[in-house]
PDB file of C-alpha atoms in Angstrom:
ATOM      1  CA  MET A  18     139.283 -68.679 133.073  1.00 66.00           C
ATOM      2  CA  LYS A  19     141.337 -65.507 132.905  1.00 73.00           C
ATOM      3  CA  LEU A  20     142.345 -63.840 129.654  1.00 81.00           C
ATOM      4  CA  SER A  21     145.637 -62.015 129.392  1.00 87.00           C
ATOM      5  CA  VAL A  22     146.233 -58.296 129.041  1.00 92.00           C
ATOM      6  CA  LYS A  23     147.655 -59.121 125.609  1.00 94.00           C
ATOM      7  CA  SER A  24     144.281 -60.435 124.416  1.00 93.00           C
ATOM      8  CA  ASP A  25     142.577 -57.316 125.793  1.00 93.00           C
ATOM      9  CA  TYR A  26     145.013 -55.006 124.010  1.00 95.00           C
ATOM     10  CA  ALA A  27     144.701 -56.984 120.769  1.00 96.00           C
ATOM     11  CA  THR A  28     140.906 -56.780 120.808  1.00 95.00           C
ATOM     12  CA  ARG A  29     140.999 -53.047 121.631  1.00 94.00           C
ATOM     13  CA  ALA A  30     143.272 -52.416 118.656  1.00 96.00           C
ATOM     14  CA  VAL A  31     141.130 -54.460 116.265  1.00 97.00           C
ATOM     15  CA  LEU A  32     137.952 -52.763 117.494  1.00 96.00           C
ATOM     16  CA  ALA A  33     139.520 -49.339 116.961  1.00 95.00           C
ATOM     17  CA  LEU A  34     140.558 -50.320 113.430  1.00 97.00           C
ATOM     18  CA  ALA A  35     137.091 -51.771 112.784  1.00 97.00           C
ATOM     19  CA  ARG A  36     135.430 -48.519 113.802  1.00 95.00           C
ATOM     20  CA  ARG A  37     137.454 -46.693 111.126  1.00 94.00           C
ATOM     21  CA  TYR A  38     137.384 -49.460 108.533  1.00 96.00           C
ATOM     22  CA  GLN A  39     135.190 -47.536 106.063  1.00 94.00           C
ATOM     23  CA  THR A  40     137.630 -44.584 105.972  1.00 94.00           C
ATOM     24  CA  ASN A  41     140.448 -46.777 104.593  1.00 92.00           C
ATOM     25  CA  VAL A  42     142.916 -44.539 106.463  1.00 93.00           C
ATOM     26  CA  ALA A  43     145.800 -46.262 108.235  1.00 95.00           C
ATOM     27  CA  GLN A  44     146.004 -45.689 111.979  1.00 95.00           C
ATOM     28  CA  ARG A  45     149.354 -44.902 113.561  1.00 94.00           C
ATOM     29  CA  VAL A  46     150.461 -47.153 116.414  1.00 94.00           C
ATOM     30  CA  GLU A  47     150.989 -44.138 118.667  1.00 94.00           C
ATOM     31  CA  ASP A  48     147.445 -42.913 118.060  1.00 94.00           C
ATOM     32  CA  LEU A  49     145.950 -46.352 118.748  1.00 94.00           C
ATOM     33  CA  ALA A  50     148.057 -46.708 121.884  1.00 94.00           C
ATOM     34  CA  ASP A  51     147.169 -43.271 123.250  1.00 92.00           C
ATOM     35  CA  ALA A  52     143.459 -43.604 122.521  1.00 90.00           C
ATOM     36  CA  HIS A  53     143.142 -46.985 124.216  1.00 87.00           C
ATOM     37  CA  GLY A  54     145.652 -46.852 127.042  1.00 88.00           C
ATOM     38  CA  VAL A  55     148.013 -49.420 125.550  1.00 89.00           C
ATOM     39  CA  PRO A  56     151.827 -49.169 125.713  1.00 92.00           C
ATOM     40  CA  ALA A  57     152.950 -48.383 122.137  1.00 93.00           C
ATOM     41  CA  ASN A  58     155.946 -50.742 122.053  1.00 94.00           C
ATOM     42  CA  TYR A  59     153.823 -53.634 123.304  1.00 95.00           C
ATOM     43  CA  LEU A  60     151.081 -52.789 120.814  1.00 96.00           C
ATOM     44  CA  VAL A  61     153.585 -52.974 117.939  1.00 95.00           C
ATOM     45  CA  GLN A  62     154.440 -56.548 118.936  1.00 96.00           C
ATOM     46  CA  ILE A  63     150.743 -57.456 119.080  1.00 97.00           C
ATOM     47  CA  LEU A  64     150.043 -55.852 115.701  1.00 97.00           C
ATOM     48  CA  ILE A  65     152.897 -57.861 114.167  1.00 96.00           C
ATOM     49  CA  GLU A  66     151.239 -61.061 115.433  1.00 97.00           C
ATOM     50  CA  LEU A  67     147.870 -59.914 114.075  1.00 98.00           C
ATOM     51  CA  LYS A  68     149.518 -59.123 110.745  1.00 97.00           C
ATOM     52  CA  SER A  69     151.039 -62.620 110.597  1.00 97.00           C
ATOM     53  CA  ALA A  70     147.547 -64.013 111.146  1.00 97.00           C
ATOM     54  CA  GLY A  71     146.142 -61.943 108.262  1.00 97.00           C
ATOM     55  CA  ILE A  72     143.952 -59.798 110.513  1.00 98.00           C
ATOM     56  CA  VAL A  73     145.689 -56.454 109.999  1.00 98.00           C
ATOM     57  CA  LYS A  74     147.979 -55.065 107.351  1.00 97.00           C
ATOM     58  CA  SER A  75     150.579 -52.351 107.565  1.00 95.00           C
ATOM     59  CA  VAL A  76     151.052 -49.321 105.352  1.00 93.00           C
ATOM     60  CA  ARG A  77     154.493 -47.754 105.078  1.00 91.00           C
ATOM     61  CA  GLY A  78     155.378 -44.122 104.734  1.00 85.00           C
ATOM     62  CA  LYS A  79     154.369 -40.791 106.175  1.00 82.00           C
ATOM     63  CA  GLU A  80     150.688 -41.723 106.088  1.00 80.00           C
ATOM     64  CA  GLY A  81     151.485 -45.231 107.272  1.00 87.00           C
ATOM     65  CA  GLY A  82     150.078 -47.277 110.065  1.00 94.00           C
ATOM     66  CA  TYR A  83     147.697 -50.229 110.326  1.00 97.00           C
ATOM     67  CA  LEU A  84     144.402 -51.182 108.710  1.00 96.00           C
ATOM     68  CA  LEU A  85     142.229 -54.251 108.944  1.00 97.00           C
ATOM     69  CA  ALA A  86     143.153 -56.809 106.307  1.00 97.00           C
ATOM     70  CA  ARG A  87     139.545 -58.052 106.143  1.00 96.00           C
ATOM     71  CA  ALA A  88     136.122 -56.573 106.755  1.00 97.00           C
ATOM     72  CA  PRO A  89     135.104 -56.372 110.429  1.00 98.00           C
ATOM     73  CA  ALA A  90     132.286 -58.861 109.764  1.00 97.00           C
ATOM     74  CA  ASP A  91     134.937 -61.394 108.680  1.00 98.00           C
ATOM     75  CA  ILE A  92     137.033 -61.096 111.858  1.00 98.00           C
ATOM     76  CA  THR A  93     135.952 -62.890 115.009  1.00 97.00           C
ATOM     77  CA  LEU A  94     136.981 -62.693 118.624  1.00 96.00           C
ATOM     78  CA  GLY A  95     138.201 -66.267 118.167  1.00 95.00           C
ATOM     79  CA  ASP A  96     140.513 -65.121 115.352  1.00 97.00           C
ATOM     80  CA  ILE A  97     142.114 -62.552 117.651  1.00 97.00           C
ATOM     81  CA  LEU A  98     142.528 -64.935 120.586  1.00 94.00           C
ATOM     82  CA  ARG A  99     144.086 -67.608 118.356  1.00 94.00           C
ATOM     83  CA  ALA A 100     146.434 -65.049 116.806  1.00 96.00           C
ATOM     84  CA  VAL A 101     147.849 -63.996 120.171  1.00 94.00           C
ATOM     85  CA  HIS A 102     147.487 -67.243 122.175  1.00 89.00           C
ATOM     86  CA  GLY A 103     147.185 -70.153 119.775  1.00 85.00           C
ATOM     87  CA  GLN A 104     143.907 -71.378 121.314  1.00 83.00           C
ATOM     88  CA  VAL A 105     140.772 -69.764 122.670  1.00 83.00           C
ATOM     89  CA  PHE A 106     140.844 -72.212 125.583  1.00 80.00           C
ATOM     90  CA  ASP A 107     143.432 -74.802 126.515  1.00 80.00           C
ATOM     91  CA  SER A 108     143.951 -77.058 129.485  1.00 80.00           C
ATOM     92  CA  PRO A 109     146.826 -79.422 130.218  1.00 81.00           C
ATOM     93  CA  ALA A 110     144.204 -82.070 130.942  1.00 83.00           C
ATOM     94  CA  LEU A 111     143.241 -82.204 127.248  1.00 82.00           C
ATOM     95  CA  SER A 112     146.527 -83.924 126.423  1.00 82.00           C
ATOM     96  CA  ASP A 113     147.135 -85.677 129.758  1.00 87.00           C
ATOM     97  CA  ALA A 114     146.789 -89.442 129.378  1.00 86.00           C
ATOM     98  CA  ASN A 115     146.309 -89.710 133.144  1.00 88.00           C
ATOM     99  CA  CYS A 116     143.322 -87.381 133.191  1.00 86.00           C
ATOM    100  CA  PRO A 117     140.090 -89.342 133.775  1.00 92.00           C
ATOM    101  CA  TRP A 118     138.052 -89.532 130.577  1.00 90.00           C
ATOM    102  CA  GLU A 119     135.050 -87.881 132.279  1.00 92.00           C
ATOM    103  CA  LEU A 120     137.102 -84.786 133.105  1.00 91.00           C
ATOM    104  CA  ARG A 121     138.770 -84.718 129.690  1.00 89.00           C
ATOM    105  CA  SER A 122     135.311 -84.899 128.111  1.00 90.00           C
ATOM    106  CA  ALA A 123     134.163 -81.976 130.259  1.00 92.00           C
ATOM    107  CA  TRP A 124     137.221 -79.914 129.259  1.00 90.00           C
ATOM    108  CA  GLN A 125     136.585 -80.738 125.590  1.00 90.00           C
ATOM    109  CA  ARG A 126     132.964 -79.594 125.892  1.00 93.00           C
ATOM    110  CA  LEU A 127     134.096 -76.353 127.511  1.00 91.00           C
ATOM    111  CA  GLN A 128     136.723 -75.844 124.807  1.00 90.00           C
ATOM    112  CA  LYS A 129     134.137 -76.367 122.057  1.00 93.00           C
ATOM    113  CA  ALA A 130     131.625 -74.033 123.712  1.00 95.00           C
ATOM    114  CA  LEU A 131     134.209 -71.273 124.081  1.00 93.00           C
ATOM    115  CA  ASP A 132     135.476 -71.761 120.511  1.00 93.00           C
ATOM    116  CA  ASP A 133     131.932 -71.639 119.144  1.00 96.00           C
ATOM    117  CA  THR A 134     131.065 -68.530 121.161  1.00 95.00           C
ATOM    118  CA  ALA A 135     134.284 -66.677 120.304  1.00 94.00           C
ATOM    119  CA  ASP A 136     133.806 -67.534 116.631  1.00 96.00           C
ATOM    120  CA  SER A 137     130.253 -66.167 116.668  1.00 97.00           C
ATOM    121  CA  ILE A 138     131.326 -62.689 117.817  1.00 97.00           C
ATOM    122  CA  THR A 139     132.524 -60.465 114.979  1.00 98.00           C
ATOM    123  CA  PHE A 140     133.937 -56.959 114.970  1.00 97.00           C
ATOM    124  CA  GLN A 141     131.025 -55.711 112.840  1.00 94.00           C
TER     125      GLN A 141
END
């Protein structure tokens, strides 16, 4: 299984926001991008997806930027992966009627294990 660069960038951004959560100071996209080696225009797109999922919120104005919408303990790795990909793990075999039931069962077990693990990891 290989995760995308998008999921890596999304988790970097959320971790950076989690580290500064207690300050309640919005982080500028440019600062997040520079500090974590992420292209700023791509990061904006990712942050918009995270905002739609209720993970981050934006603040307008001169002191604007992004903050976490929830406490780091209430945000999981699974939340981030679902926000940017829709699923933590997916396989075409899960919906393929021609896939042997033994293999589909194995894929389902793997999906559940990855979901459970990703949902147990918070940004606290």
